[in-house]
Short mmCIF file of C-alpha atoms and ligand atoms in Angstrom, two decimals:
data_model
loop_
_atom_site.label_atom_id
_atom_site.label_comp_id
_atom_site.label_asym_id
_atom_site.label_seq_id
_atom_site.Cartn_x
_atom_site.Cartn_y
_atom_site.Cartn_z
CA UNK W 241 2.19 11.17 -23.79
CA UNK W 242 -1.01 11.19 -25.84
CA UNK W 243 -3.73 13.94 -25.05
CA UNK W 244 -6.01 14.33 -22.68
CA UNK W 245 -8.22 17.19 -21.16
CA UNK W 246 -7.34 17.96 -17.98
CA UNK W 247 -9.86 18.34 -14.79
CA UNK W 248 -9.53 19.85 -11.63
CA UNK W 249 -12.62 19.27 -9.58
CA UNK W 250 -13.32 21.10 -5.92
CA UNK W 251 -14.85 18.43 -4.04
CA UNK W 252 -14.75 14.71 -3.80
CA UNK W 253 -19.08 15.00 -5.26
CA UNK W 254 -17.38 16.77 -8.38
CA UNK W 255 -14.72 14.33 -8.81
CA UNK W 256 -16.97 11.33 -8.78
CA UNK W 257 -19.21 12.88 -11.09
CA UNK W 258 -16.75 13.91 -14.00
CA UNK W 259 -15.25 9.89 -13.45
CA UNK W 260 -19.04 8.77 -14.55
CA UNK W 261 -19.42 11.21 -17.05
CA UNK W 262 -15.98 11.67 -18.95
CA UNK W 263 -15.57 9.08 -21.51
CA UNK W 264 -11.94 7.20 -20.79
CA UNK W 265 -11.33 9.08 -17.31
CA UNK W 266 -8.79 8.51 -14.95
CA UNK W 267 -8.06 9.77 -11.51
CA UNK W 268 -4.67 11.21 -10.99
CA UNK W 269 -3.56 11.44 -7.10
CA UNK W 270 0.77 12.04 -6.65
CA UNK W 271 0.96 10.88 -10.23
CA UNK W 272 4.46 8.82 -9.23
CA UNK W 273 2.29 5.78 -11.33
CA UNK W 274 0.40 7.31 -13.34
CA UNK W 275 2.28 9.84 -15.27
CA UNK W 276 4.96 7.38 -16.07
CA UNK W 277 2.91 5.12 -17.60
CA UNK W 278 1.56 7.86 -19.47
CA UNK W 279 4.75 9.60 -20.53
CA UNK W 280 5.60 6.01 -21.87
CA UNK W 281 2.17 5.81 -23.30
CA UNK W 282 1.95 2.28 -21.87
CA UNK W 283 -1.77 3.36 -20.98
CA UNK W 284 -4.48 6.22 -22.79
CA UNK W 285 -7.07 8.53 -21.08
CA UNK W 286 -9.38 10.94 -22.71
CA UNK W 287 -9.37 12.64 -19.34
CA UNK W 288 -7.67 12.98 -16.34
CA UNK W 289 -8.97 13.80 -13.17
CA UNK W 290 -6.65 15.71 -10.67
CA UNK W 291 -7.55 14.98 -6.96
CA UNK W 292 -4.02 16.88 -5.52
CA UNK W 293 -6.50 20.13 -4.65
CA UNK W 294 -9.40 18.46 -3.03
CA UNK W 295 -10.34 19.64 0.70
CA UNK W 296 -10.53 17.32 3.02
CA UNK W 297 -8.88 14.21 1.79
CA UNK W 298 -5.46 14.40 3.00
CA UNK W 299 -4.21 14.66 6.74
CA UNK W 300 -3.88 12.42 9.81
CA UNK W 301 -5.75 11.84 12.85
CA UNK W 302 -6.18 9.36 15.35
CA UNK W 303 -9.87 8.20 16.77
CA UNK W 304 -9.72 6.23 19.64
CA UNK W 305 -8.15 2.68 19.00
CA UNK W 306 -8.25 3.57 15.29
CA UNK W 307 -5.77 5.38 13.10
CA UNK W 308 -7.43 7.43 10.15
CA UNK W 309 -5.08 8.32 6.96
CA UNK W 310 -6.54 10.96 4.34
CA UNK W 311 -6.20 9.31 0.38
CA UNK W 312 -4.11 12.26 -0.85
CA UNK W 313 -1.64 11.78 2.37
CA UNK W 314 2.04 12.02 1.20
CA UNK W 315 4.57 9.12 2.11
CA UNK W 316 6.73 11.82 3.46
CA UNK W 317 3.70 13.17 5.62
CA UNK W 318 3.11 9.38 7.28
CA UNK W 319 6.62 8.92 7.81
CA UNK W 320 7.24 12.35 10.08
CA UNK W 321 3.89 12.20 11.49
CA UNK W 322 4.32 11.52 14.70
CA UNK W 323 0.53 10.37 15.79
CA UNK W 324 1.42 7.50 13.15
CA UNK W 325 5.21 6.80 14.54
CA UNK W 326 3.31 6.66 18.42
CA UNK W 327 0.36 4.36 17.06
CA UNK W 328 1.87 2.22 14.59
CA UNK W 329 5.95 2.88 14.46
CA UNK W 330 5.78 0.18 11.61
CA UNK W 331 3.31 1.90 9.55
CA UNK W 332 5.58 5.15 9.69
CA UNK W 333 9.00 2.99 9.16
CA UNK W 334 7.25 1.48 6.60
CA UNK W 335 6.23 4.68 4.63
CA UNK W 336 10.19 6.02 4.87
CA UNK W 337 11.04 3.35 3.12
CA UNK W 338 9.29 4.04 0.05
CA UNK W 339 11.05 5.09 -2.98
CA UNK W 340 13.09 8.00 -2.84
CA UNK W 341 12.55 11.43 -1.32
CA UNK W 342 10.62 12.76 -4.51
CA UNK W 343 8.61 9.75 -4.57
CA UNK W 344 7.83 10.15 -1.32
CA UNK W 345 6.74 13.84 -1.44
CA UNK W 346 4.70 13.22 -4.32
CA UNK W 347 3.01 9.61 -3.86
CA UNK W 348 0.17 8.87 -1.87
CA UNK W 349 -1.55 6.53 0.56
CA UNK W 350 -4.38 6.17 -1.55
CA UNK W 351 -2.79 5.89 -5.15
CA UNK W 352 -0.27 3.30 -3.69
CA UNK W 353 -3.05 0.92 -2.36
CA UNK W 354 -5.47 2.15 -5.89
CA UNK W 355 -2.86 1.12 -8.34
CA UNK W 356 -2.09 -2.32 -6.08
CA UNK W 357 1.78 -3.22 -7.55
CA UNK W 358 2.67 -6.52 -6.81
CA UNK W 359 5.79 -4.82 -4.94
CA UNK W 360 4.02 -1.75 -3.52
CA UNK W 361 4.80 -1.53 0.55
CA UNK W 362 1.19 -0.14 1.85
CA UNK W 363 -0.86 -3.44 0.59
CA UNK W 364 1.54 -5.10 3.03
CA UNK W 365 -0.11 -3.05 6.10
CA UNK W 366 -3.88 -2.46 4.87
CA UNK W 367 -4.13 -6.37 5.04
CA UNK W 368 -1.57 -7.45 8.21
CA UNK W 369 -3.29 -4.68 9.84
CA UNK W 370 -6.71 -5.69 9.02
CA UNK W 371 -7.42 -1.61 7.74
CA UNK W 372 -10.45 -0.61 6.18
CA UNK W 373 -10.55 1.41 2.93
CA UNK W 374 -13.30 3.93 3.08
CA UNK W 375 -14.65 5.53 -0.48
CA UNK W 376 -17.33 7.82 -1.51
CA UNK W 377 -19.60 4.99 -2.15
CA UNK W 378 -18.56 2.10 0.91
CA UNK W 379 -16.46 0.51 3.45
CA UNK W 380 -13.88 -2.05 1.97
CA UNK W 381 -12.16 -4.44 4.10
CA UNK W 382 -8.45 -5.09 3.57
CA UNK W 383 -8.96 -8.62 3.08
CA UNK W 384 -11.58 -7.87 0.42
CA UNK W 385 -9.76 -4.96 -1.53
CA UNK W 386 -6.69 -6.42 -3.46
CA UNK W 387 -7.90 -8.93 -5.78
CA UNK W 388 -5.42 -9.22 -8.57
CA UNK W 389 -2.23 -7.77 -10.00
CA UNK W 390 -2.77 -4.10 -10.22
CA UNK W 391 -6.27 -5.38 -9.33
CA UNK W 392 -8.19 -4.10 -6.47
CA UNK W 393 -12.42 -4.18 -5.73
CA UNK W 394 -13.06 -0.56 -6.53
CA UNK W 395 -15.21 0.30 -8.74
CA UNK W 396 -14.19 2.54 -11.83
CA UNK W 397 -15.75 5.78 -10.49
CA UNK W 398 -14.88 5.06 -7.48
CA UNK W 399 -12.72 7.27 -4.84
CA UNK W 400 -10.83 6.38 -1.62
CA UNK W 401 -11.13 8.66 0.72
CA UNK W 402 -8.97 7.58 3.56
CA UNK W 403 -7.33 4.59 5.44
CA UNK W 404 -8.58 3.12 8.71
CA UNK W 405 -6.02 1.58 10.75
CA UNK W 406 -6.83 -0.52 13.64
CA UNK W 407 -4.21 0.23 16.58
CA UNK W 408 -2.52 -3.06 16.93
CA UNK W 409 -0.40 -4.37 19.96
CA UNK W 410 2.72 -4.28 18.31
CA UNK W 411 3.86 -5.02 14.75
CA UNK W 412 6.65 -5.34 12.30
CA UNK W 413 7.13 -4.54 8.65
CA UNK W 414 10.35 -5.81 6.87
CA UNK W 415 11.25 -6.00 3.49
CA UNK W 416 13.99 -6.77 1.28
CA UNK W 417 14.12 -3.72 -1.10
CA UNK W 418 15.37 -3.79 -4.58
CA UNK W 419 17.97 -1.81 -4.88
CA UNK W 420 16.87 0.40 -7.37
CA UNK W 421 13.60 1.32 -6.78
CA UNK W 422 12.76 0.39 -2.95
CA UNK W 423 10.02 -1.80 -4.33
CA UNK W 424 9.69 -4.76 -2.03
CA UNK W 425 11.53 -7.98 -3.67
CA UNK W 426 9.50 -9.28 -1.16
CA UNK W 427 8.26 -7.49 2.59
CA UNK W 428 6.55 -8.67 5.56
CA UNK W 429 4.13 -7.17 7.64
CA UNK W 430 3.16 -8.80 11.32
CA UNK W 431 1.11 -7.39 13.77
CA UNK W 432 -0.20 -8.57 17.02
CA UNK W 433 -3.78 -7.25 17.50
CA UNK W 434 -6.10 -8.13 20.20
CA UNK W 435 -8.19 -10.20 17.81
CA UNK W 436 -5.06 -12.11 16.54
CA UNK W 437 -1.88 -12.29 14.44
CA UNK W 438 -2.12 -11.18 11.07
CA UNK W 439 0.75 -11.91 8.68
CA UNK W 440 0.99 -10.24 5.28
CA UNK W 441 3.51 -10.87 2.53
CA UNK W 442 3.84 -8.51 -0.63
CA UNK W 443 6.63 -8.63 -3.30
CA UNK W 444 6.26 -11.97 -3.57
CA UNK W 445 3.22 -12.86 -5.65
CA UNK W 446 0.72 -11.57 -7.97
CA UNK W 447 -0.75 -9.86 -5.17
CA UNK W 448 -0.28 -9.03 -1.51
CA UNK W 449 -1.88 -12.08 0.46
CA UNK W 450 -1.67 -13.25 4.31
CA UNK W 451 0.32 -16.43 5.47
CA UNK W 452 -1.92 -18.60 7.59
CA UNK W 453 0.76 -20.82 8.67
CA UNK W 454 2.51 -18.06 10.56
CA UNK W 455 -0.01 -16.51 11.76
CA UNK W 456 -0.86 -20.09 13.55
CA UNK W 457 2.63 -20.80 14.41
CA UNK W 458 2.65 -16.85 16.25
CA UNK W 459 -0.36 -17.07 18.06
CA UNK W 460 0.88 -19.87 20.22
CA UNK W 461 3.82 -17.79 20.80
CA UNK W 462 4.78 -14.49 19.18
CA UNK W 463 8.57 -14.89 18.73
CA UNK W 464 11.00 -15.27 15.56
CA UNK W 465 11.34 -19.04 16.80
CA UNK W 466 7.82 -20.11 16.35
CA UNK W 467 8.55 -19.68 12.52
CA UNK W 468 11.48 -21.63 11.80
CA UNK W 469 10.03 -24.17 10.24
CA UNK W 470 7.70 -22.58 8.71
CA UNK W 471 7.69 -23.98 4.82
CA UNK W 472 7.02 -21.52 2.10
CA UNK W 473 5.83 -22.50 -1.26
CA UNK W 474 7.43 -21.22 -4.27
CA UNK W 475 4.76 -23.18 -6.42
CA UNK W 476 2.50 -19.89 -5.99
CA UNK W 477 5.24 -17.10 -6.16
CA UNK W 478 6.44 -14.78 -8.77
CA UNK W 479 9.77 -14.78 -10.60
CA UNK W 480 10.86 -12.59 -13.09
CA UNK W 481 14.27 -10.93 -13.70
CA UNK W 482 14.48 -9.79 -10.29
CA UNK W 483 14.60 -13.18 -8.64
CA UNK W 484 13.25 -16.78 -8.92
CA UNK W 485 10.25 -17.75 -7.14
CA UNK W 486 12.36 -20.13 -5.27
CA UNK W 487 14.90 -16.62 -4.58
CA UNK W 488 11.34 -15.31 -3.25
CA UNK W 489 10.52 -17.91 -1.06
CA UNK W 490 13.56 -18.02 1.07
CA UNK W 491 13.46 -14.61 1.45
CA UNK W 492 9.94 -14.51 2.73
CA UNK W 493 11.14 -16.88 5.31
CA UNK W 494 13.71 -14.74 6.29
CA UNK W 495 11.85 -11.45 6.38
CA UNK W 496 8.94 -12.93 8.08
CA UNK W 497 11.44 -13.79 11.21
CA UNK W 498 13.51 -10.10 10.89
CA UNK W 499 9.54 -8.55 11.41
CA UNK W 500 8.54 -10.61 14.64
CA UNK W 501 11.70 -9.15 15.90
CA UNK W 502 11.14 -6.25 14.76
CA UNK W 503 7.32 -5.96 16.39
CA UNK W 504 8.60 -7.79 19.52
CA UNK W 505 11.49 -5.10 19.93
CA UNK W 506 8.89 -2.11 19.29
CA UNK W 507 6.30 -4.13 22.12
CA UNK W 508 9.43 -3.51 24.53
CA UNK W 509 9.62 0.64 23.25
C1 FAD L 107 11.08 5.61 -8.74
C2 FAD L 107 9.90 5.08 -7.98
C3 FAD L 107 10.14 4.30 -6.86
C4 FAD L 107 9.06 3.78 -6.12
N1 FAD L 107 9.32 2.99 -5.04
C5 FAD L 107 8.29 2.48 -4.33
C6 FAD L 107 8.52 1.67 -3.18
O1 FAD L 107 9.65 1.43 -2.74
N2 FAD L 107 7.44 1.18 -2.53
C7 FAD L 107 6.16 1.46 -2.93
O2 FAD L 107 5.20 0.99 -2.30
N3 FAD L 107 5.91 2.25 -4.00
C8 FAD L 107 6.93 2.76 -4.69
N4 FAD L 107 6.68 3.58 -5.77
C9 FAD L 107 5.27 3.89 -6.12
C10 FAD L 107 4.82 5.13 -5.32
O3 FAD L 107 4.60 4.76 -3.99
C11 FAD L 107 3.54 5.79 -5.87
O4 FAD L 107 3.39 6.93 -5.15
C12 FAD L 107 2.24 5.03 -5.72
O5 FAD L 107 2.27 3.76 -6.27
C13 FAD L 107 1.11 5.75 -6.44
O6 FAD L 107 0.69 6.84 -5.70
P1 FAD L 107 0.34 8.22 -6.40
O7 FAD L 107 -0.30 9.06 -5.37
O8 FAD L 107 1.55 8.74 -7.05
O9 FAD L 107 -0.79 7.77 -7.45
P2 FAD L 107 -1.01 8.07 -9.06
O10 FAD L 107 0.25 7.71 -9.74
O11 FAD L 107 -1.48 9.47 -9.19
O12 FAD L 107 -2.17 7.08 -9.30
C14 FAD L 107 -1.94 5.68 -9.27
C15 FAD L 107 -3.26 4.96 -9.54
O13 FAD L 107 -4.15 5.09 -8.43
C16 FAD L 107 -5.38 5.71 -8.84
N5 FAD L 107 -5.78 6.55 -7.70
C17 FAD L 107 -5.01 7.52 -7.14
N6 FAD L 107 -5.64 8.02 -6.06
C18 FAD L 107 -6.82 7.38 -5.96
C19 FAD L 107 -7.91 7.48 -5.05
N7 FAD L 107 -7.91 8.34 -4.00
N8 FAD L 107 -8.98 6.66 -5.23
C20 FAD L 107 -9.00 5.79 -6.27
N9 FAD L 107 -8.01 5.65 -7.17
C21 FAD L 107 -6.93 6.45 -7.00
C22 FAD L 107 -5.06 6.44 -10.12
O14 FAD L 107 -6.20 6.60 -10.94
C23 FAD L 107 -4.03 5.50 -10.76
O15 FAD L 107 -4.68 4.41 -11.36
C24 FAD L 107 7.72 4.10 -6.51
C25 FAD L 107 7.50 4.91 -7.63
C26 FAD L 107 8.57 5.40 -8.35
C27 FAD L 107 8.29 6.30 -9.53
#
């Protein structure tokens, strides 16, 4: 790890501020990201920027028709909260099937959807649940936020501050973990909203991104059997020594059809 000073800032204001001042500053949430990549000095920061302390920024509450996730929320806090598992059962599955328990206990909402792996699990439910990232400076809409590999539309002084989640219907989110990290070879999120089906597939690309042709095929009827034929193109996928793009694509398929069931089961709950 190379040096860096270290900053511990009271309030989100204070935070912002030292990110525009500091030369080479970085914001450090659960860490479960960043520190490794310090430790194997794959990346270098003048200063860091710890947001663990801040007031206000964690916790979970639901408004209405709309669920409202703090940045600095743990995994392990979504997962046993049960105002998530009564809104969205798939967002708190979903979150329990991150990582380990350490990982879990330590990484957040907001670093998760901040540092945007191609393989991370929330991405998957900010954009097939249509969620809106709110930051000291704007309101981002899922479909707007990830833009890239490890690419996302904030800004570089930029903070998230929470998570809006849109009750849906009912929804799904299945994914086919690797086996040694719980990354998502490739997972799918459904969800049947009262504007719509969205369909959202990370894992399998650059970037998390929505699958048009299912959500079609689901909005005439939600069930596994309306995506059969639904064709997947490996032309646009990943591979790497995990599995081929063509791997990636048939299991997109079948993950897709494992998370209508699962959303249609949880509609029956
Ligand atoms: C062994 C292991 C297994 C894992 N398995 C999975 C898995 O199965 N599924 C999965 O999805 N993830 C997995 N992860 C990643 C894990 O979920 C991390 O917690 C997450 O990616 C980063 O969250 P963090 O709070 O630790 O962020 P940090 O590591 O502290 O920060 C990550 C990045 O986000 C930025 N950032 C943090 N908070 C904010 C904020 N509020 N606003 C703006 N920028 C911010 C930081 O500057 C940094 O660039 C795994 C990690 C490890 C180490």
């Amino acid at each position: 790890m190379y040096e860096f000073d270290y900053h511990q800032p009271k309030s989100v204001g204070e935070a912002a501020d030292l990110l525009a001042a500091k030369d080479n500053a970085k914001l450090l949430a659960g860490g479960m990201s960043l520190l490794p990549t310090l430790k194997l000095r794959l990346a270098q920061y003048s200063n860091v920027v710890d947001i663990a302390a801040l007031e206000g920024i964690a916790g979970i509450k639901r408004d209405g028709a709309t669920l409202i996730i703090g940045a600095m929320t743990r995994h392990y806090d979504v997962a046993s909260s049960d105002v998530v598992r009564q809104a969205i059962p798939a967002l708190a599955a979903l979150a329990g099937g991150i990582g380990d328990p350490l990982v879990r206990n330590r990484g957040t909402i907001g670093g998760s959807i901040a540092n945007a792996d191609p393989a991370a699990d929330y991405p998957a439910a900010v954009l097939g649940l249509g969620a809106t990232v709110v930051t000291n400076q704007r309101n981002i809409a899922g479909d707007d936020f990830f833009t890239g590999l490890f690419e996302t539309a904030l800004e570089p002084a930029e903070i998230i501050k929470a998570v809006r989640f849109p009750v849906p219907l009912t929804a799904g989110y299945v994914k086919f973990p690797n086996p040694a990290s719980r990354f998502a070879l490739v997972g799918v999120f459904v969800a049947k909203t009262a504007g719509g089906v969205r369909v959202a597939v990370t894992g399998a690309g650059p970037c998390v991104f929505r699958l048009t042709a299912a959500e079609a095929a689901l909005s005439n009827k939600f069930d596994a059997s309306a995506v059969d034929d639904i064709a997947i193109d490996p032309g646009t996928l990943s591979s790497d020594l995990h599995a081929t793009a063509e791997y990636r694509a048939h299991a997109v398929a079948v993950m897709l059809k494992r998370a209508v069931d699962t959303a249609t089961q949880a509609a029956k709950t």
